[in-house]
Coordinates of N, CA, C and O in Angstrom, one line a residue:
X1 N 9.1 364.9 175.6 CA 8.6 364.6 176.9 C 8.1 365.7 177.6 O 8.8 366.6 177.9
X2 N 6.9 365.7 178.0 CA 6.1 366.6 178.9 C 6.4 366.3 180.3 O 5.9 365.4 180.8
X3 N 7.1 367.2 181.0 CA 7.5 367.1 182.5 C 6.2 366.8 183.2 O 6.3 366.3 184.2
X4 N 5.1 367.5 182.8 CA 3.9 367.2 183.5 C 3.4 365.8 183.7 O 2.7 365.5 184.5
X5 N 3.9 364.9 182.9 CA 3.5 363.6 182.7 C 4.5 362.7 183.7 O 4.0 361.6 183.9
X6 N 5.5 363.3 184.1 CA 6.4 362.6 185.0 C 6.5 363.1 186.5 O 7.3 362.4 187.3
X7 N 6.0 364.1 186.7 CA 6.1 364.8 188.0 C 4.9 364.7 188.8 O 3.8 364.6 188.2
X8 N 4.9 364.8 190.2 CA 3.7 364.7 190.9 C 3.1 363.3 190.9 O 3.7 362.3 190.7
X9 N 1.8 363.3 191.6 CA 1.1 362.1 191.8 C 0.0 362.0 190.9 O -0.7 363.1 190.5
X10 N -0.7 360.8 190.6 CA -1.9 360.8 189.9 C -3.0 360.4 190.7 O -3.8 361.3 190.9
X11 N -3.2 359.3 191.2 CA -4.2 358.8 192.1 C -3.6 358.1 193.4 O -2.7 357.4 193.3
X12 N -4.3 358.5 194.4 CA -3.8 357.7 195.8 C -2.4 357.8 196.2 O -1.9 357.0 196.7
X13 N -1.8 358.9 195.7 CA -0.5 359.2 196.1 C 0.7 358.3 195.2 O 1.8 358.5 195.5
X14 N 0.2 357.5 194.2 CA 1.3 356.9 193.5 C 1.8 357.7 192.4 O 1.1 358.6 191.9
X15 N 3.2 357.5 192.2 CA 3.8 358.3 191.2 C 3.0 358.2 189.7 O 2.6 357.2 189.5
X16 N 3.1 359.3 189.0 CA 2.5 359.2 187.7 C 3.4 358.3 186.7 O 2.8 357.5 186.0
X17 N 4.5 358.3 186.9 CA 5.5 357.4 186.1 C 6.4 357.0 187.1 O 7.2 357.8 187.5
X18 N 6.5 355.6 187.3 CA 7.5 355.0 188.2 C 8.8 354.8 187.4 O 8.9 355.0 186.3
X19 N 9.9 354.3 188.3 CA 11.2 354.3 187.6 C 11.2 353.3 186.5 O 11.9 353.3 185.6
X20 N 10.4 352.0 186.6 CA 10.5 351.1 185.8 C 9.8 351.5 184.3 O 10.3 351.3 183.2
X21 N 8.6 352.2 184.3 CA 8.0 352.7 183.4 C 8.8 353.8 182.6 O 8.9 353.9 181.4
X22 N 9.5 354.7 183.4 CA 10.4 355.6 182.7 C 11.5 355.0 182.1 O 11.8 355.4 180.9
X23 N 12.2 354.0 182.6 CA 13.4 353.4 182.0 C 12.9 352.6 180.8 O 13.4 352.8 179.5
X24 N 11.6 352.0 180.8 CA 11.1 351.4 179.5 C 10.8 352.5 178.4 O 11.2 352.3 177.2
X25 N 10.3 353.8 178.7 CA 10.1 354.6 177.8 C 11.3 355.2 177.2 O 11.4 355.3 175.9
X26 N 12.4 355.5 178.1 CA 13.6 355.9 177.5 C 14.3 354.9 176.6 O 14.8 355.3 175.5
X27 N 14.2 353.6 177.0 CA 14.8 352.6 176.3 C 14.1 352.3 174.9 O 14.7 352.1 173.9
X28 N 12.8 352.6 175.0 CA 12.0 352.3 173.7 C 12.2 353.5 172.6 O 12.4 353.3 171.5
X29 N 12.4 354.8 173.2 CA 12.7 356.0 172.3 C 14.0 355.8 171.8 O 14.4 356.1 170.7
X30 N 15.1 355.3 172.6 CA 16.4 355.1 172.1 C 16.5 354.0 171.1 O 17.1 354.2 170.0
X31 N 15.8 353.0 171.3 CA 15.7 351.9 170.1 C 14.9 352.5 168.9 O 15.5 352.1 167.8
X32 N 14.0 353.3 169.0 CA 13.3 353.9 167.8 C 14.3 354.7 167.0 O 14.4 354.8 165.8
X33 N 15.0 355.5 167.9 CA 16.1 356.4 167.2 C 17.0 355.6 166.4 O 17.4 355.9 165.2
X34 N 17.5 354.6 167.0 CA 18.6 353.8 166.5 C 18.0 353.1 165.1 O 18.6 353.0 164.1
X35 N 16.8 352.6 165.2 CA 16.3 351.8 164.1 C 15.9 353.0 162.8 O 16.2 352.6 161.8
X36 N 15.5 354.1 163.3 CA 15.3 355.1 162.2 C 16.6 355.5 161.5 O 16.6 355.6 160.4
X37 N 17.7 355.7 162.3 CA 19.1 356.0 161.8 C 19.5 354.9 160.7 O 20.2 355.3 159.8
X38 N 19.3 353.7 161.2 CA 19.7 352.5 160.2 C 18.9 352.8 158.9 O 19.4 352.2 157.9
X39 N 17.8 353.4 158.9 CA 17.0 353.5 157.6 C 17.2 354.8 157.0 O 16.5 355.3 156.0
X40 N 18.1 355.7 157.5 CA 18.5 356.9 157.1 C 17.7 358.1 157.6 O 17.6 359.2 156.8
X41 N 16.9 357.9 158.7 CA 16.1 359.0 159.2 C 16.7 359.3 160.6 O 17.7 359.0 160.9
X42 N 15.9 360.1 161.3 CA 16.3 360.3 162.6 C 15.1 360.6 163.3 O 14.0 360.7 162.9
X43 N 15.3 360.9 164.8 CA 14.0 361.2 165.7 C 14.5 362.3 166.4 O 15.3 362.5 167.0
X44 N 13.5 363.4 166.6 CA 13.7 364.5 167.3 C 13.1 364.4 168.6 O 11.9 364.0 168.6
X45 N 13.7 364.5 169.7 CA 13.3 364.3 170.9 C 13.5 365.6 171.8 O 14.6 366.0 171.8
X46 N 12.5 366.0 172.4 CA 12.5 367.2 173.2 C 11.9 366.9 174.6 O 10.9 366.2 174.7
X47 N 12.4 367.9 175.5 CA 11.6 367.9 176.8 C 11.1 369.3 177.0 O 11.8 370.3 176.8
X48 N 9.8 369.3 177.3 CA 9.1 370.5 177.6 C 7.7 370.5 177.4 O 7.2 369.3 176.9
X49 N 7.0 371.6 177.8 CA 5.5 371.5 177.3 C 5.3 371.6 175.8 O 5.9 372.3 175.1
X50 N 4.5 370.6 175.4 CA 4.3 370.5 174.0 C 4.1 371.7 173.1 O 4.5 372.0 172.0
X51 N 3.1 372.6 173.8 CA 2.7 373.8 173.1 C 3.9 374.6 172.9 O 3.9 375.6 172.0
X52 N 4.9 374.7 173.9 CA 6.1 375.5 173.7 C 7.2 374.8 172.8 O 7.8 375.4 171.8
X53 N 7.3 373.4 173.0 CA 8.3 372.7 172.1 C 7.9 372.7 170.6 O 8.7 373.0 169.7
X54 N 6.8 372.5 170.3 CA 6.2 372.4 168.9 C 6.4 373.9 168.2 O 6.8 374.0 167.1
X55 N 6.0 374.8 168.9 CA 6.1 376.2 168.5 C 7.5 376.5 168.2 O 7.9 377.1 167.0
X56 N 8.4 376.2 169.0 CA 9.9 376.5 168.6 C 10.4 375.7 167.5 O 11.1 376.1 166.8
X57 N 9.9 374.4 167.5 CA 10.3 373.5 166.4 C 9.9 374.1 165.0 O 10.8 374.3 164.1
X58 N 8.6 374.6 165.1 CA 8.1 375.1 163.8 C 8.8 376.5 163.4 O 9.2 376.8 162.1
X59 N 9.2 377.3 164.5 CA 10.0 378.4 164.2 C 11.4 378.1 163.5 O 11.9 378.7 162.7
X60 N 12.0 377.1 164.3 CA 13.4 376.6 163.8 C 13.4 376.1 162.4 O 14.2 376.4 161.5
X61 N 12.4 375.2 162.0 CA 12.2 374.8 160.6 C 11.9 375.6 159.6 O 12.2 375.7 158.5
X62 N 11.0 376.7 160.0 CA 10.6 377.7 159.0 C 9.4 377.4 158.1 O 8.5 378.2 158.1
X63 N 9.6 376.2 157.3 CA 8.5 376.0 156.4 C 7.8 374.6 156.8 O 8.3 373.6 156.6
X64 N 6.7 374.7 157.6 CA 5.9 373.5 158.0 C 4.6 373.7 157.5 O 3.7 374.8 157.8
X65 N 4.1 372.7 156.8 CA 2.9 372.7 156.1 C 1.7 372.0 156.9 O 0.5 372.3 156.7
X66 N 2.1 371.2 158.0 CA 1.1 370.4 158.8 C 1.8 370.0 160.1 O 2.9 369.8 160.1
X67 N 0.9 369.9 161.0 CA 1.4 369.3 162.4 C 0.4 368.3 162.7 O -0.8 368.7 162.7
X68 N 0.8 367.3 163.1 CA -0.2 366.2 163.6 C 0.1 365.8 165.1 O 1.4 365.9 165.5
X69 N -0.8 365.6 165.9 CA -0.4 365.2 167.4 C -1.4 364.3 167.9 O -2.6 364.1 167.3
X70 N -1.1 363.8 169.1 CA -2.0 362.7 169.8 C -2.1 363.3 171.2 O -1.1 363.6 171.7
X71 N -3.3 363.2 171.6 CA -3.6 363.7 173.0 C -3.7 362.4 173.9 O -4.4 361.5 173.6
X72 N -3.1 362.5 175.0 CA -3.2 361.3 176.0 C -4.6 361.2 176.4 O -5.3 362.3 176.8
X73 N -5.1 359.9 176.6 CA -6.3 359.7 177.1 C -6.3 359.8 178.6 O -5.4 359.0 179.2
X74 N -7.3 360.4 179.1 CA -7.2 360.5 180.6 C -8.3 359.7 181.3 O -9.4 359.7 180.6
X75 N -8.0 359.0 182.4 CA -9.0 358.4 183.0 C -10.1 359.3 183.8 O -9.7 360.3 184.1
X76 N -11.3 358.8 183.7 CA -12.4 359.5 184.3 C -12.5 359.1 185.7 O -12.7 357.8 186.0
X77 N -12.4 359.9 186.7 CA -12.6 359.5 188.1 C -13.9 359.9 188.6 O -14.4 360.8 188.4

């Protein structure tokens, strides 16, 4: 979770992520983790700037051959 997506405002003073969306996201991640565990896998969840978190995970894991990511689409104003 990138804190920059959940703090501050987006447009017209509305929160970037309201309480209902945040609860939905947290419940979805929890459900995904539980589903993966039932299949013998797991889900790594971290909070922080992705450029820092991914670097730290690669350092911890040691042997990483590829990294894939997705960039959030931003509205054009």
